[in-house]
PDB file of C-alpha atoms in Angstrom:
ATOM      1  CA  UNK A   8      14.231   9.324  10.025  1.00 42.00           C
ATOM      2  CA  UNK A   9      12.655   7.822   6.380  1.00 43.00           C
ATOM      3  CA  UNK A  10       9.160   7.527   8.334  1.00 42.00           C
ATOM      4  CA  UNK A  11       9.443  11.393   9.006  1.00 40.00           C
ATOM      5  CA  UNK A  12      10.424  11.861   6.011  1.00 40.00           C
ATOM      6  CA  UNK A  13       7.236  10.095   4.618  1.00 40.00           C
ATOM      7  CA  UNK A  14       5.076  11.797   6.748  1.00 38.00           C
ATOM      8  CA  UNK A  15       6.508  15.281   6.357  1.00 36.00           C
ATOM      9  CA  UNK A  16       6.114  14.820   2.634  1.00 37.00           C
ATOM     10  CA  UNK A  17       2.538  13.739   3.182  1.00 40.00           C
ATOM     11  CA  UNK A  18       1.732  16.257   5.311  1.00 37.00           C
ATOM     12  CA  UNK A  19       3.175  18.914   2.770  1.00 37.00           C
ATOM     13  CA  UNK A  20       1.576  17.671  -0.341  1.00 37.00           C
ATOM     14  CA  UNK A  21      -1.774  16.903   1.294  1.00 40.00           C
ATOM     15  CA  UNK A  22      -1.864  20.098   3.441  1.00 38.00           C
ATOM     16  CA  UNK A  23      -0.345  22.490   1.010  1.00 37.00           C
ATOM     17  CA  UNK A  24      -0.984  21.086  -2.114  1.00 34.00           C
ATOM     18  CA  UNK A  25       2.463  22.417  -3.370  1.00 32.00           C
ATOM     19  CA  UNK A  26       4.344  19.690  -4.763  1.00 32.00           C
ATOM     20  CA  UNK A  27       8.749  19.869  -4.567  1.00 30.00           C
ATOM     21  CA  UNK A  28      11.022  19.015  -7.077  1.00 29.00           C
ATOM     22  CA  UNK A  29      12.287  16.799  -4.323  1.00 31.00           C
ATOM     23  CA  UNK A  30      10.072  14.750  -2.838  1.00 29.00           C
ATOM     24  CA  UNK A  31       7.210  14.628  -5.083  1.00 28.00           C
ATOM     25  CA  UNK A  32       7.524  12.689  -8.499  1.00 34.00           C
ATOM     26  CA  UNK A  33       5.063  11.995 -11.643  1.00 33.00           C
ATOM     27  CA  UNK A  34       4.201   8.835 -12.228  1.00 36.00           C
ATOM     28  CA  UNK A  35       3.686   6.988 -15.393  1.00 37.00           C
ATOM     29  CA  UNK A  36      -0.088   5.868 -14.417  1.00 38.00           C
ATOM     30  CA  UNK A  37      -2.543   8.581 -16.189  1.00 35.00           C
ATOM     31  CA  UNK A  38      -4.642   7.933 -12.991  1.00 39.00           C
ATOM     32  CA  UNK A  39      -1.582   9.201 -10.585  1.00 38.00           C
ATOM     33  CA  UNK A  40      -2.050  13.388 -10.345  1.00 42.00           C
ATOM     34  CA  UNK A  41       1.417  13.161  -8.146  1.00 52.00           C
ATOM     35  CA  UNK A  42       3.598  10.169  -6.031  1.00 62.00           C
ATOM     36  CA  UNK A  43       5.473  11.087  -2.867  1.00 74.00           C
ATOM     37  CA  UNK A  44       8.412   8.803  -2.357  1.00 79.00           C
ATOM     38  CA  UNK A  45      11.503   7.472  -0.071  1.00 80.00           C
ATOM     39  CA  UNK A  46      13.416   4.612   0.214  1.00 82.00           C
ATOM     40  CA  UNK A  47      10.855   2.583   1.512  1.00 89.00           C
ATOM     41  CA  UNK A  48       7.271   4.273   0.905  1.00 93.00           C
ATOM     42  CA  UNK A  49       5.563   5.410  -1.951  1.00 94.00           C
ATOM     43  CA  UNK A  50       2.054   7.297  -1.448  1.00 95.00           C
ATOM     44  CA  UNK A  51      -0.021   7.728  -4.625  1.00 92.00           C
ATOM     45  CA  UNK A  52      -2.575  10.499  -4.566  1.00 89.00           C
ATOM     46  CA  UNK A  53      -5.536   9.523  -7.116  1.00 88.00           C
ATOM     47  CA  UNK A  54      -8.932   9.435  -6.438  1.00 89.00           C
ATOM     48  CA  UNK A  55      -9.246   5.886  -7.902  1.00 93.00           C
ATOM     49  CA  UNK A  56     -11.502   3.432  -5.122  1.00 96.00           C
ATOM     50  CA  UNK A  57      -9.943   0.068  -5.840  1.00 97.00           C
ATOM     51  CA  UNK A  58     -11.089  -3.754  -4.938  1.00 97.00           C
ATOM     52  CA  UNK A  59      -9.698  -6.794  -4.496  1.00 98.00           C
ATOM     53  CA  UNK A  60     -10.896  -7.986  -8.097  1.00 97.00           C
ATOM     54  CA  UNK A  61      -8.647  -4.593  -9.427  1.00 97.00           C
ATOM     55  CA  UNK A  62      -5.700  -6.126  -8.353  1.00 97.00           C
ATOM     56  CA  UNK A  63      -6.570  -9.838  -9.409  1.00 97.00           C
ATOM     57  CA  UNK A  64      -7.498  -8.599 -12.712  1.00 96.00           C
ATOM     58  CA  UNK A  65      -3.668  -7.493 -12.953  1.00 96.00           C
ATOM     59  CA  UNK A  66      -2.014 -10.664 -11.605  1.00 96.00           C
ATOM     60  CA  UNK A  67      -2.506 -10.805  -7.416  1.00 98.00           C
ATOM     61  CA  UNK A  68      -3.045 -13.589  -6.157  1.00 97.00           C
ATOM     62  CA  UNK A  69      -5.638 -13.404  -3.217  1.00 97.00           C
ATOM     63  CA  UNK A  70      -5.248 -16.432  -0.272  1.00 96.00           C
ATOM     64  CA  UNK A  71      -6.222 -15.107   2.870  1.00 94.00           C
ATOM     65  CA  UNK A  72      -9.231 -12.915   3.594  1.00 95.00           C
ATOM     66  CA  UNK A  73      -8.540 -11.436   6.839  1.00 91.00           C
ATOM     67  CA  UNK A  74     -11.063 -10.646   9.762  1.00 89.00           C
ATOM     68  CA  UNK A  75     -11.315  -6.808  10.124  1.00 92.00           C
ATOM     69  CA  UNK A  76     -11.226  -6.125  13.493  1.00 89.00           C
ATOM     70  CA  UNK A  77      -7.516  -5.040  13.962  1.00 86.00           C
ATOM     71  CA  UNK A  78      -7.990  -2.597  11.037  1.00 90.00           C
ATOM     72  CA  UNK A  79     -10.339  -0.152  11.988  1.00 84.00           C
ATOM     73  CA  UNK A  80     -11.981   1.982   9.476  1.00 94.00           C
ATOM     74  CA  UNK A  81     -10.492  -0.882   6.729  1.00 97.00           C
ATOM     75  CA  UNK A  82     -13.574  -2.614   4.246  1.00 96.00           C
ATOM     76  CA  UNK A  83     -11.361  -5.241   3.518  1.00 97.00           C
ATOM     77  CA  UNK A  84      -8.091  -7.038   4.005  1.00 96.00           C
ATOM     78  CA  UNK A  85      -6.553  -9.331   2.092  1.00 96.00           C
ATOM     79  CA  UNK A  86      -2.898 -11.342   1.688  1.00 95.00           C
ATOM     80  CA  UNK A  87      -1.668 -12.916  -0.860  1.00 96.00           C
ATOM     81  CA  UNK A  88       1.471 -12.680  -3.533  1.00 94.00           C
ATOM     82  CA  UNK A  89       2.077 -10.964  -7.098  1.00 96.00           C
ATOM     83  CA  UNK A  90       5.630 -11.964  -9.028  1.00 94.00           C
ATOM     84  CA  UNK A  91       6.559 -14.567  -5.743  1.00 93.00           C
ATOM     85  CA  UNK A  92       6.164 -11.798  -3.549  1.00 93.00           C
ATOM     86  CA  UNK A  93       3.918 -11.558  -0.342  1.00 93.00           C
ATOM     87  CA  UNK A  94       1.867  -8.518  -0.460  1.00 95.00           C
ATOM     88  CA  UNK A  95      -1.094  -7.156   2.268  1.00 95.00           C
ATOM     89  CA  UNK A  96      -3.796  -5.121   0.833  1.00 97.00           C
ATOM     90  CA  UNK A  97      -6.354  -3.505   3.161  1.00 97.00           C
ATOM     91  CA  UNK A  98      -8.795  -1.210   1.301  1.00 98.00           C
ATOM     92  CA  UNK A  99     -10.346   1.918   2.785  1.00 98.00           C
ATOM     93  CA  UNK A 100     -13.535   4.127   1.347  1.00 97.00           C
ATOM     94  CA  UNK A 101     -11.477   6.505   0.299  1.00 97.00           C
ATOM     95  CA  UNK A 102      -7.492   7.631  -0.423  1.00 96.00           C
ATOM     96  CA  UNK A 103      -8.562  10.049   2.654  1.00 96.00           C
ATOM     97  CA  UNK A 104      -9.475   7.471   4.716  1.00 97.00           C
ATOM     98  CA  UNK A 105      -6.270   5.151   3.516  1.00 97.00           C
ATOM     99  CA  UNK A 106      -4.319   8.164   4.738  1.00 96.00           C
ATOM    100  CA  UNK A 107      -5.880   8.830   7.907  1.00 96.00           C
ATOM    101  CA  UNK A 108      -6.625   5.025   9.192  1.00 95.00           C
ATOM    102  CA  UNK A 109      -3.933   3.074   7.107  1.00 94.00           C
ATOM    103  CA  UNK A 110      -0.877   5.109   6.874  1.00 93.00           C
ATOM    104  CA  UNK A 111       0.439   4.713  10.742  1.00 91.00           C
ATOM    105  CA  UNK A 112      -0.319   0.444  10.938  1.00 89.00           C
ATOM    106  CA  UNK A 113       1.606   0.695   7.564  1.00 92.00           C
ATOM    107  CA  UNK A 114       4.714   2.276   9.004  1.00 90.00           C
ATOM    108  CA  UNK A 115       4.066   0.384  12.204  1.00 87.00           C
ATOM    109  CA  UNK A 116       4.284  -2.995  10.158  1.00 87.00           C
ATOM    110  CA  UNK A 117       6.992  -1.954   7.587  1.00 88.00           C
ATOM    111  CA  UNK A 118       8.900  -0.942  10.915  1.00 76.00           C
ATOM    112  CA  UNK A 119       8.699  -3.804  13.085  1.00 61.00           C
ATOM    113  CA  UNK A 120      10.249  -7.025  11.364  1.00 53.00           C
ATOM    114  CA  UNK A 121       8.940 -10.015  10.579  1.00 50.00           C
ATOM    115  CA  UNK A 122       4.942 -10.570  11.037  1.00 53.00           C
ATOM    116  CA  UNK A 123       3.669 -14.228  12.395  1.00 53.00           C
ATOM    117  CA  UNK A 124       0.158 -15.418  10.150  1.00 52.00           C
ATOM    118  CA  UNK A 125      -1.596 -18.292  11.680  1.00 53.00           C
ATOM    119  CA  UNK A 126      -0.463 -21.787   9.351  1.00 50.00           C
ATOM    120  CA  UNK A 127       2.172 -19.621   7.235  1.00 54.00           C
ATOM    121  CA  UNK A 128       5.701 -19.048   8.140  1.00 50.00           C
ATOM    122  CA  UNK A 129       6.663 -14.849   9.483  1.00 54.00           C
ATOM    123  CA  UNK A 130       6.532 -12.617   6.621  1.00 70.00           C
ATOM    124  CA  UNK A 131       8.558  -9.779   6.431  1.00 79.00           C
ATOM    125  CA  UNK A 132       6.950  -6.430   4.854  1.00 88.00           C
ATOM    126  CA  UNK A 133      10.042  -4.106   4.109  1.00 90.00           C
ATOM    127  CA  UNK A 134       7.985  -1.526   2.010  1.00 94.00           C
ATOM    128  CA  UNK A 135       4.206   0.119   1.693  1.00 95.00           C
ATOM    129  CA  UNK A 136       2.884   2.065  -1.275  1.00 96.00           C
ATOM    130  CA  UNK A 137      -0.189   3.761  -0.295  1.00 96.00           C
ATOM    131  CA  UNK A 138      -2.703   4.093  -4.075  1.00 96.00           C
ATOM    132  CA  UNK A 139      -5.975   5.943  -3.779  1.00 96.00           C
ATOM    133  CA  UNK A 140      -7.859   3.752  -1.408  1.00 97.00           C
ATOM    134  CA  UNK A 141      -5.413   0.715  -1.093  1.00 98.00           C
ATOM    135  CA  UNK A 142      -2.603   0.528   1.414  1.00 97.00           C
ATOM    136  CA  UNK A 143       0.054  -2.483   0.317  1.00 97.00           C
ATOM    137  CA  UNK A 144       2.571  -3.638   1.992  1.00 95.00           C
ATOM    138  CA  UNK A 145       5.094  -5.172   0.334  1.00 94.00           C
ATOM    139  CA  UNK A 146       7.690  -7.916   0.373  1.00 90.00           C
ATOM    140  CA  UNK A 147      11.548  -7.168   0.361  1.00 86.00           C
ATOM    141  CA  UNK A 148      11.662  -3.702  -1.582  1.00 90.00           C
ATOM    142  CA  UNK A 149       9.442  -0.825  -2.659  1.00 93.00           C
ATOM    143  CA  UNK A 150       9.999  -1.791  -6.310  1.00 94.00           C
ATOM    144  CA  UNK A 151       7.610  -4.814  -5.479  1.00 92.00           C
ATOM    145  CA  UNK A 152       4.839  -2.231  -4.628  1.00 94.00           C
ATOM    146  CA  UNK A 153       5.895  -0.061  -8.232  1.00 95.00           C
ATOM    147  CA  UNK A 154       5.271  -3.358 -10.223  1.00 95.00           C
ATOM    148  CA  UNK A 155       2.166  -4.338  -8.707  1.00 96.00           C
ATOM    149  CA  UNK A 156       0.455  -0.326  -9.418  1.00 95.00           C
ATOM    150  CA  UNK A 157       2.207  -0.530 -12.945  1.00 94.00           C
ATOM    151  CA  UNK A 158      -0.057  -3.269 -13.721  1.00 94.00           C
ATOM    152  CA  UNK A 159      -3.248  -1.137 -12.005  1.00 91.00           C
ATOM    153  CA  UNK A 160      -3.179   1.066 -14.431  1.00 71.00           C
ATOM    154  CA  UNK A 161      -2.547  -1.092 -17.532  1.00 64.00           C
TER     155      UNK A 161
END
């Protein structure tokens, strides 16, 4: 029921370009025009094009670079942790293109438990936050995802 929700939302703000009192929120970023949010999912729309050395610069830690080839449309991939949390960041040309190829293996993964990584223990991605071309999954809650963009736009 959340992942319709999501995806109605999207489909509303993105199709429409009307924005509700209810499901779409302001963020603090000045880069954010709009946020669409549930309990689990957050989907920034902002034209920013992000890279891995964005999200360094504000505290990620990249340790895995992963092979592309179960990401289609994806120009990178990456895993690693912010605050002792596991995050997955897989970039995309554009927020378009993080919509259309990332959005679905993002609910897909949030959805299904407990993910095996060769030499690492299962992870568990409870939450994604989609922002301009990055989709991130995130460890244990959403608010991991919040804290991570916070420092984006610092």
């Amino acid at each position: 029921v959340q992942i319709s929700l999501a995806v109605v939302v999207l489909v509303l703000v993105s199709a429409c370009g009307s924005e509700s009192a209810d499901s779409v929120a302001s963020l603090d970023s000045p880069d954010a025009d709009d946020s669409a949010k549930s309990e689990n999912s957050m989907i920034v729309a902002n034209d920013n094009v992000y890279v891995i050395d964005d999200f360094t610069s504000a505290g990620y830690k990249a340790v895995t670079h992963f092979d592309l080839d179960t990401l289609p449309e994806a120009n990178d991939a990456w895993y690693g942790f912010y605050s002792q949390k596991d995050f997955e960041l897989r970039f995309y040309e554009s927020h378009e293109a993080a919509l259309e190829h990332g959005l679905e293996s993002a609910e897909i993964a949030v959805g299904k438990g407990a993910v095996g990584y060769s030499k690492q223990p299962p992870l568990r991605f409870d939450a994604y936050a989609i922002v301009g071309n990055v989709v991130m999954l995130c460890e244990l809650a959403l608010e991991s995802c919040e804290s991570l963009i916070a420092e984006l736009s610092e």
